[in-house]
Tab-separated table of C-alpha atoms and ligand atoms in Angstrom:
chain	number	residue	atom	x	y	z
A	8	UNK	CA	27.278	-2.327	-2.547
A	9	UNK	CA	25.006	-4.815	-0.487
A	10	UNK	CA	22.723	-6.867	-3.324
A	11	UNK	CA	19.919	-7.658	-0.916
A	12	UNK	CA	16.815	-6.408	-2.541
A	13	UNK	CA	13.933	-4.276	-0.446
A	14	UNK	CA	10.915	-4.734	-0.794
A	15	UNK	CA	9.008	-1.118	-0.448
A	16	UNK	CA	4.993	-0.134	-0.009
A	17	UNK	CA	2.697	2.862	-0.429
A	18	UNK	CA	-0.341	3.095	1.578
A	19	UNK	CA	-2.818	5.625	2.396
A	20	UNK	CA	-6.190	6.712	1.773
A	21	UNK	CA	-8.094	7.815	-1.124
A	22	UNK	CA	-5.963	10.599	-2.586
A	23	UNK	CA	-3.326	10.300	-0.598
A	24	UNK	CA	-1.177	11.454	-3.708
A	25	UNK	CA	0.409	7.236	-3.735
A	26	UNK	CA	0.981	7.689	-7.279
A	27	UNK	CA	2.852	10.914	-7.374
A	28	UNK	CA	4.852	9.383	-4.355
A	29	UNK	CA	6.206	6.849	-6.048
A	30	UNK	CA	7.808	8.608	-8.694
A	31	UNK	CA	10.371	10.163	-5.883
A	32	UNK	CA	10.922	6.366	-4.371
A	33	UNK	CA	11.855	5.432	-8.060
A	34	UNK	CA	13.987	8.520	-8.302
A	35	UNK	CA	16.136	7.556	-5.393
A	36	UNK	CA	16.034	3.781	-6.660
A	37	UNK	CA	17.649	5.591	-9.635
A	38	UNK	CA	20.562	7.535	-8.399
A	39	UNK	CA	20.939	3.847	-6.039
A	40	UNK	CA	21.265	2.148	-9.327
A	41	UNK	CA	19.139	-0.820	-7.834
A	42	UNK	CA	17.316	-3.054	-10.219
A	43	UNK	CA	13.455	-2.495	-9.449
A	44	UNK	CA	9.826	-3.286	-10.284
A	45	UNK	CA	6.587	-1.274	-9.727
A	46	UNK	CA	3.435	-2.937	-8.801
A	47	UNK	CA	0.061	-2.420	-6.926
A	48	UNK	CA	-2.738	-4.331	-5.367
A	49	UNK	CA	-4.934	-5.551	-5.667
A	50	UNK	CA	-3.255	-6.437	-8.984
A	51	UNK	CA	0.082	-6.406	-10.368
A	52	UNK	CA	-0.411	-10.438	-12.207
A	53	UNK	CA	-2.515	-11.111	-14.594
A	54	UNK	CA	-4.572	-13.295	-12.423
A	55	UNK	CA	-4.761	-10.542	-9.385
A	56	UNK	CA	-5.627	-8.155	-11.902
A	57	UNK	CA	-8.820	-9.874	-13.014
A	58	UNK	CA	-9.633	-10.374	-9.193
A	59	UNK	CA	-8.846	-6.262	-9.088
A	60	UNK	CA	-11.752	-6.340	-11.583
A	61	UNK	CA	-14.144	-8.143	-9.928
A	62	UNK	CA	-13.484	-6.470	-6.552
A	63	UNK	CA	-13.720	-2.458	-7.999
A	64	UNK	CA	-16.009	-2.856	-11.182
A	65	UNK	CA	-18.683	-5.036	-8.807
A	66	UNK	CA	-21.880	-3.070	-7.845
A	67	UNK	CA	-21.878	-5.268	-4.398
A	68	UNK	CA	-19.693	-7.135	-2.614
A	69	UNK	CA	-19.947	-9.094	0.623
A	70	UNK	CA	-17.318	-7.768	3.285
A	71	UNK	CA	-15.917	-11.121	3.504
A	72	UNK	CA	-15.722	-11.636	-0.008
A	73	UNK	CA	-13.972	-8.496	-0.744
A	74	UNK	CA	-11.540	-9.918	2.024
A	75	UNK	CA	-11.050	-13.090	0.745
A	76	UNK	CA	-10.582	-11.805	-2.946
A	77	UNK	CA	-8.361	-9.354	-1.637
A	78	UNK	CA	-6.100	-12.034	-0.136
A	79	UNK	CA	-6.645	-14.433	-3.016
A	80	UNK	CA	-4.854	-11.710	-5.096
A	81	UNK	CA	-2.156	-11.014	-2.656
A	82	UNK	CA	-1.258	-15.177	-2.964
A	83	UNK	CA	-0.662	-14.312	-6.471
A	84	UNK	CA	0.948	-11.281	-6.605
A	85	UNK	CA	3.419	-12.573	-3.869
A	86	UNK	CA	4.102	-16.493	-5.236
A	87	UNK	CA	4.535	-14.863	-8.898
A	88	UNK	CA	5.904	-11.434	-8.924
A	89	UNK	CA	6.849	-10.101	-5.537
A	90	UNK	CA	8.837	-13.095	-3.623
A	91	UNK	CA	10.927	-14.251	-6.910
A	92	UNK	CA	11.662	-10.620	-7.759
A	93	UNK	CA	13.101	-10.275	-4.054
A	94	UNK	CA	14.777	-13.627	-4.392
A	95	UNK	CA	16.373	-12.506	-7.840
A	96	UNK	CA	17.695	-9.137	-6.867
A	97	UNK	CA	15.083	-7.038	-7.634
A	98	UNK	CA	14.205	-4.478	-5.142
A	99	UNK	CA	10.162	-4.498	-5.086
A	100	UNK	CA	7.848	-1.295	-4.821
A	101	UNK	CA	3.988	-1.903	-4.390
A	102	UNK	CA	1.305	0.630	-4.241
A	103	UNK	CA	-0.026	-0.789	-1.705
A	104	UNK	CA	-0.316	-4.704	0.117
A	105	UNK	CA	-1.152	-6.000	3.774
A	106	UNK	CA	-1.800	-2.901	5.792
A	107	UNK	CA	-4.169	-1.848	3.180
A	108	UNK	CA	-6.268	-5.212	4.196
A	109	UNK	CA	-6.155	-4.087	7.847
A	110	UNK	CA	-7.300	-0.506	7.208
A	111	UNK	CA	-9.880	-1.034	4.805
A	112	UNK	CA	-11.181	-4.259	5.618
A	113	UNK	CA	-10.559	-4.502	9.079
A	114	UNK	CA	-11.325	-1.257	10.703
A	115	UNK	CA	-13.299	0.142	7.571
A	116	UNK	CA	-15.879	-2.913	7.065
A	117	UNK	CA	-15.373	-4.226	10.808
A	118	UNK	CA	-14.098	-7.710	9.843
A	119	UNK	CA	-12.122	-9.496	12.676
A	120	UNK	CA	-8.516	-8.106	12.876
A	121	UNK	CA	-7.127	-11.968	13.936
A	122	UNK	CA	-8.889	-13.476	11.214
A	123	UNK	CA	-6.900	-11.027	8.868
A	124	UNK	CA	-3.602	-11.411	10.560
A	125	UNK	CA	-4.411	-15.236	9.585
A	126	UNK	CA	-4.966	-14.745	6.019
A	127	UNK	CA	-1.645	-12.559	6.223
A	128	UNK	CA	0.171	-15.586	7.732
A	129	UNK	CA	-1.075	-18.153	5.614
A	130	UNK	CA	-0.533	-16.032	1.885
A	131	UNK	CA	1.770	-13.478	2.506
A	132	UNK	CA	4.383	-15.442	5.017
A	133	UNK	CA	7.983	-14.353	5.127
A	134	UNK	CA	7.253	-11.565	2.522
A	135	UNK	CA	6.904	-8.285	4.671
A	136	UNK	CA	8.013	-5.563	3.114
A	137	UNK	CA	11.102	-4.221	4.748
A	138	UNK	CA	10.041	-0.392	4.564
A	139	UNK	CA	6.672	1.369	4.026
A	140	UNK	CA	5.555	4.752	3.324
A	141	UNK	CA	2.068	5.944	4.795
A	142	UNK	CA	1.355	8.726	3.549
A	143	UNK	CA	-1.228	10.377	5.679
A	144	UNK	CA	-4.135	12.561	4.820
A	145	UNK	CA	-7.477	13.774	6.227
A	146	UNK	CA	-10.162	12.187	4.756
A	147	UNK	CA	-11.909	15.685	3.676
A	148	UNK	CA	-8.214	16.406	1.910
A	149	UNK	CA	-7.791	13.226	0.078
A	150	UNK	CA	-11.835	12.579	-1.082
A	151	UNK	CA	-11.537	16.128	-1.869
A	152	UNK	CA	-8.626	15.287	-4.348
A	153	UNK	CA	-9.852	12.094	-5.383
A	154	UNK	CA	-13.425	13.577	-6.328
A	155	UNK	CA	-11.486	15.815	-9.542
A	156	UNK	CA	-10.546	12.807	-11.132
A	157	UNK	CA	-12.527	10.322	-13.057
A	158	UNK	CA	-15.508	7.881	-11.979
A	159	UNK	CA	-15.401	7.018	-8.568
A	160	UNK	CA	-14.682	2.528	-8.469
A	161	UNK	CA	-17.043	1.227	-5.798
A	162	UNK	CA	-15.009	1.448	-2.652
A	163	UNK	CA	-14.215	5.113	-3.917
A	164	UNK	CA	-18.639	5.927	-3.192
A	165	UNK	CA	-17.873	4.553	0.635
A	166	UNK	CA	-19.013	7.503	2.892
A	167	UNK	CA	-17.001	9.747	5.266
A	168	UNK	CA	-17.028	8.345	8.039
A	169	UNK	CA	-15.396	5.113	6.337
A	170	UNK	CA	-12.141	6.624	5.481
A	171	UNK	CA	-11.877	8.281	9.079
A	172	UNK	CA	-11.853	4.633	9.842
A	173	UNK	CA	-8.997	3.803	7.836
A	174	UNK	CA	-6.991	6.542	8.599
A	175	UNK	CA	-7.537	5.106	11.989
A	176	UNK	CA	-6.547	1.581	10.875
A	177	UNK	CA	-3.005	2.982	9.228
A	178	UNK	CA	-2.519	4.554	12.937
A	179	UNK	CA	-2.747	1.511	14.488
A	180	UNK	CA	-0.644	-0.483	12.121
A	181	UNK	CA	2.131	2.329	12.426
A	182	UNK	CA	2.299	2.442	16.237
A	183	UNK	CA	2.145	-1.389	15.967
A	184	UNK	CA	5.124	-1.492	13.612
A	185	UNK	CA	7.087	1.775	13.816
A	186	UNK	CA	10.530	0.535	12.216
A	187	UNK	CA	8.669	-0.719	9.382
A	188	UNK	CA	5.713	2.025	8.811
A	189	UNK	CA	6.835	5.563	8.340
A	190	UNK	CA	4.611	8.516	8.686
A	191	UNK	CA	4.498	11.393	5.345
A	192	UNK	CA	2.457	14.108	6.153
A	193	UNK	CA	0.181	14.218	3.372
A	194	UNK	CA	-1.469	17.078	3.335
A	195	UNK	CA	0.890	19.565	2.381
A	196	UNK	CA	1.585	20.510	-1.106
A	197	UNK	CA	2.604	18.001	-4.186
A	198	UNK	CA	6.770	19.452	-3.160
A	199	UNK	CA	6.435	19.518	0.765
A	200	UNK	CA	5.918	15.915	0.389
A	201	UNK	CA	8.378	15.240	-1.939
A	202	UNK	CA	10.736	16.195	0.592
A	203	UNK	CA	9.738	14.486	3.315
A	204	UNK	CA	10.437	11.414	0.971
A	205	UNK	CA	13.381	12.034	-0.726
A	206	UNK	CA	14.867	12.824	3.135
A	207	UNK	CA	13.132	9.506	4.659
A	208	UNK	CA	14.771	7.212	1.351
A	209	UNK	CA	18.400	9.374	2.096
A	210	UNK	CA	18.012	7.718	5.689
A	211	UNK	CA	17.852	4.665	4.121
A	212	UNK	CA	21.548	4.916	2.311
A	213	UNK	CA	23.204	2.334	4.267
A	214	UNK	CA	20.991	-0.526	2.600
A	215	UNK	CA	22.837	0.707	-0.556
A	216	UNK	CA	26.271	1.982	1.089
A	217	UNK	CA	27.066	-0.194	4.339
B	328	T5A	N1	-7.991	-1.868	-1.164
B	328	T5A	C1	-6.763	-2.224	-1.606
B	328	T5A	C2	-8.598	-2.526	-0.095
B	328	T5A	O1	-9.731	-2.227	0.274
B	328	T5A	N2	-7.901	-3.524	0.529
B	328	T5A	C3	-6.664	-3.933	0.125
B	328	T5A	O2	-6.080	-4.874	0.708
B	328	T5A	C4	-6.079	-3.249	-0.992
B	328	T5A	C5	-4.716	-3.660	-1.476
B	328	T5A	C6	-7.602	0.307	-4.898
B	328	T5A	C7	-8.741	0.254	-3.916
B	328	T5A	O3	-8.684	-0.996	-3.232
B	328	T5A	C8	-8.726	-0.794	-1.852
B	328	T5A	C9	-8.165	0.581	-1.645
B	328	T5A	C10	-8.632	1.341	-2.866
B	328	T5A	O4	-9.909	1.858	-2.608
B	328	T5A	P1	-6.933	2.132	-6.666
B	328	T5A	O5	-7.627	2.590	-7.906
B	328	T5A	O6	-5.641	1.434	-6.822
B	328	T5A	O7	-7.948	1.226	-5.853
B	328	T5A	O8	-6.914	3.382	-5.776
B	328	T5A	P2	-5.892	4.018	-4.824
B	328	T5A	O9	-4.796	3.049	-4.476
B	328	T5A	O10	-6.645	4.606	-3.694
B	328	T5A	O11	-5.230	5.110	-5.667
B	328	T5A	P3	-5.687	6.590	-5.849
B	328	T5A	O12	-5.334	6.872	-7.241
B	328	T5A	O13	-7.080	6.864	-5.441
B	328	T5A	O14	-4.860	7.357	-4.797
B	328	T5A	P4	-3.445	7.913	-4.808
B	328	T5A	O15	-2.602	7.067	-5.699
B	328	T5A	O16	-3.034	7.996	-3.414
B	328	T5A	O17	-3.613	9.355	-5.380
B	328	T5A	P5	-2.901	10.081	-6.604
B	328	T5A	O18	-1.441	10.087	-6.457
B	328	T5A	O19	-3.480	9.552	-7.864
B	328	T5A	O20	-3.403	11.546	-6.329
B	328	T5A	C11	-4.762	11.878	-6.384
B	328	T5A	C12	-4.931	13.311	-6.958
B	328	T5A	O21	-4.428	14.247	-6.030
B	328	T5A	C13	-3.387	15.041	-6.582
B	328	T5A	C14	-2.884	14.258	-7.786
B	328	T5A	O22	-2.354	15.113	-8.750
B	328	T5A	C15	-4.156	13.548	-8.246
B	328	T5A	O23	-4.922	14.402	-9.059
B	328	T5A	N3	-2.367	15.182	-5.526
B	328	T5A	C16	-2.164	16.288	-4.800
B	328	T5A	N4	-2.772	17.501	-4.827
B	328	T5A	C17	-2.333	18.398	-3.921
B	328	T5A	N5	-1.326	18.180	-3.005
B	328	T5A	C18	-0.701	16.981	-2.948
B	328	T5A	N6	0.244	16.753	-2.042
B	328	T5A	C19	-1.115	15.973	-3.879
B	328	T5A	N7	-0.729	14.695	-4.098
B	328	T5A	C20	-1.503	14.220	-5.091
């Protein structure tokens, strides 16, 4: 069995159905018998997860500060959880990390897509994850879901036409990096996309079983 650890990510929109995602990455993690963590950003240290505080619970935000908060939690999450999990063995699994950045701040608040891919350079480095799962969903079909639960955070009250934005942004980082990003029809039932999963992580057997 190869003992390189993956790192793995879960983007998408609002309601995407992220969380009930990762439950079938863990299960094939499982039956792998790979060592793993679960995390999510912003958040997943105790630092980023007061910064996750500031940046959902705040009534207002300036686009570039929610940027730069975002990325000041990302420096954290990678130098203290994420990059010596990989280099211990653990395999990784965020809800969510750079693309994220790109969607929502870049094409959703119109921030400059270099000045990102800076930010990315400069806190996030070597640490790409080596597989990520966007799981894509109309933005009528995921607010629609996302409206049943609780109180909406404030990115959550962003309009419409906002998440048709990022929906465009996760296109544009998938064409950009198709061996990395991998399409999951979202919008099918809670099983239908189950599937696709579990098949898309099978493909992935030879990380496990060279
Ligand atoms: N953000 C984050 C940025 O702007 N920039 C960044 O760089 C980063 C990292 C995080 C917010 O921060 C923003 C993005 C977010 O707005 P969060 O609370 O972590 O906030 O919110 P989300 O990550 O968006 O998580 P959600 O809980 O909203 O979405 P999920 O996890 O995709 O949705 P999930 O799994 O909870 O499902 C939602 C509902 O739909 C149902 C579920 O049962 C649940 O009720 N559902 C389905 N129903 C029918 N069919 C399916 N296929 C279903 N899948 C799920």
């Amino acid at each position: 069995m190869s003992n390189k650890a993956r790192f793995i990510t879960l983007e998408g929109s609002e309601g995407a159905g992220k969380t009930t995602a990762l439950n079938t990455v863990k299960n094939q993690l499982e039956q792998w018998q790979v060592p793993y963590i679960v995390t999510r950003e912003p958040g997943g240290e105790e630092t980023a997860e007061l910064i996750r505080d500031i940046l959902l619970q705040s009534k207002h935000l300036e686009p570039i500060t929610e940027l730069l908060l975002m990325f000041a939690a990302r420096h954290e999450h990678v130098k203290k959880v994420i990059e010596p999990g990989l280099k211990q063995g653990t395999w990784v699994i965020s809800d969510r990390f750079v693309d994220a950045s790109f969607a929502y701040q870049g094409f959703g608040r119109g921030l400059d897509l270099d000045f990102i891919q800076h930010l990315e350079q400069l806190t996030v480095d070597k640490n790409q994850p080596d597989l990520t799962l966007w799981l894509d969903v109309a933005p009528e079909v995921g607010l629609k879901r996302a409206s049943m639960r609780s109180e909406k955070d404030r990115i959550e009250q962003e309009n419409h036409d906002f998440f048709k934005r990022i929906r465009d942004g996760y296109r544009h980082r998938q064409a950009q990096y198709p061996q990395r990003i991998k399409t999951i029809d979202a919008n099918r039932s809670v099983q239908a996309v189950q599937e696709q999963i579990s098949s898309l992580m099978q493909s992935y057997d030879h990380w496990v079983n060279p």
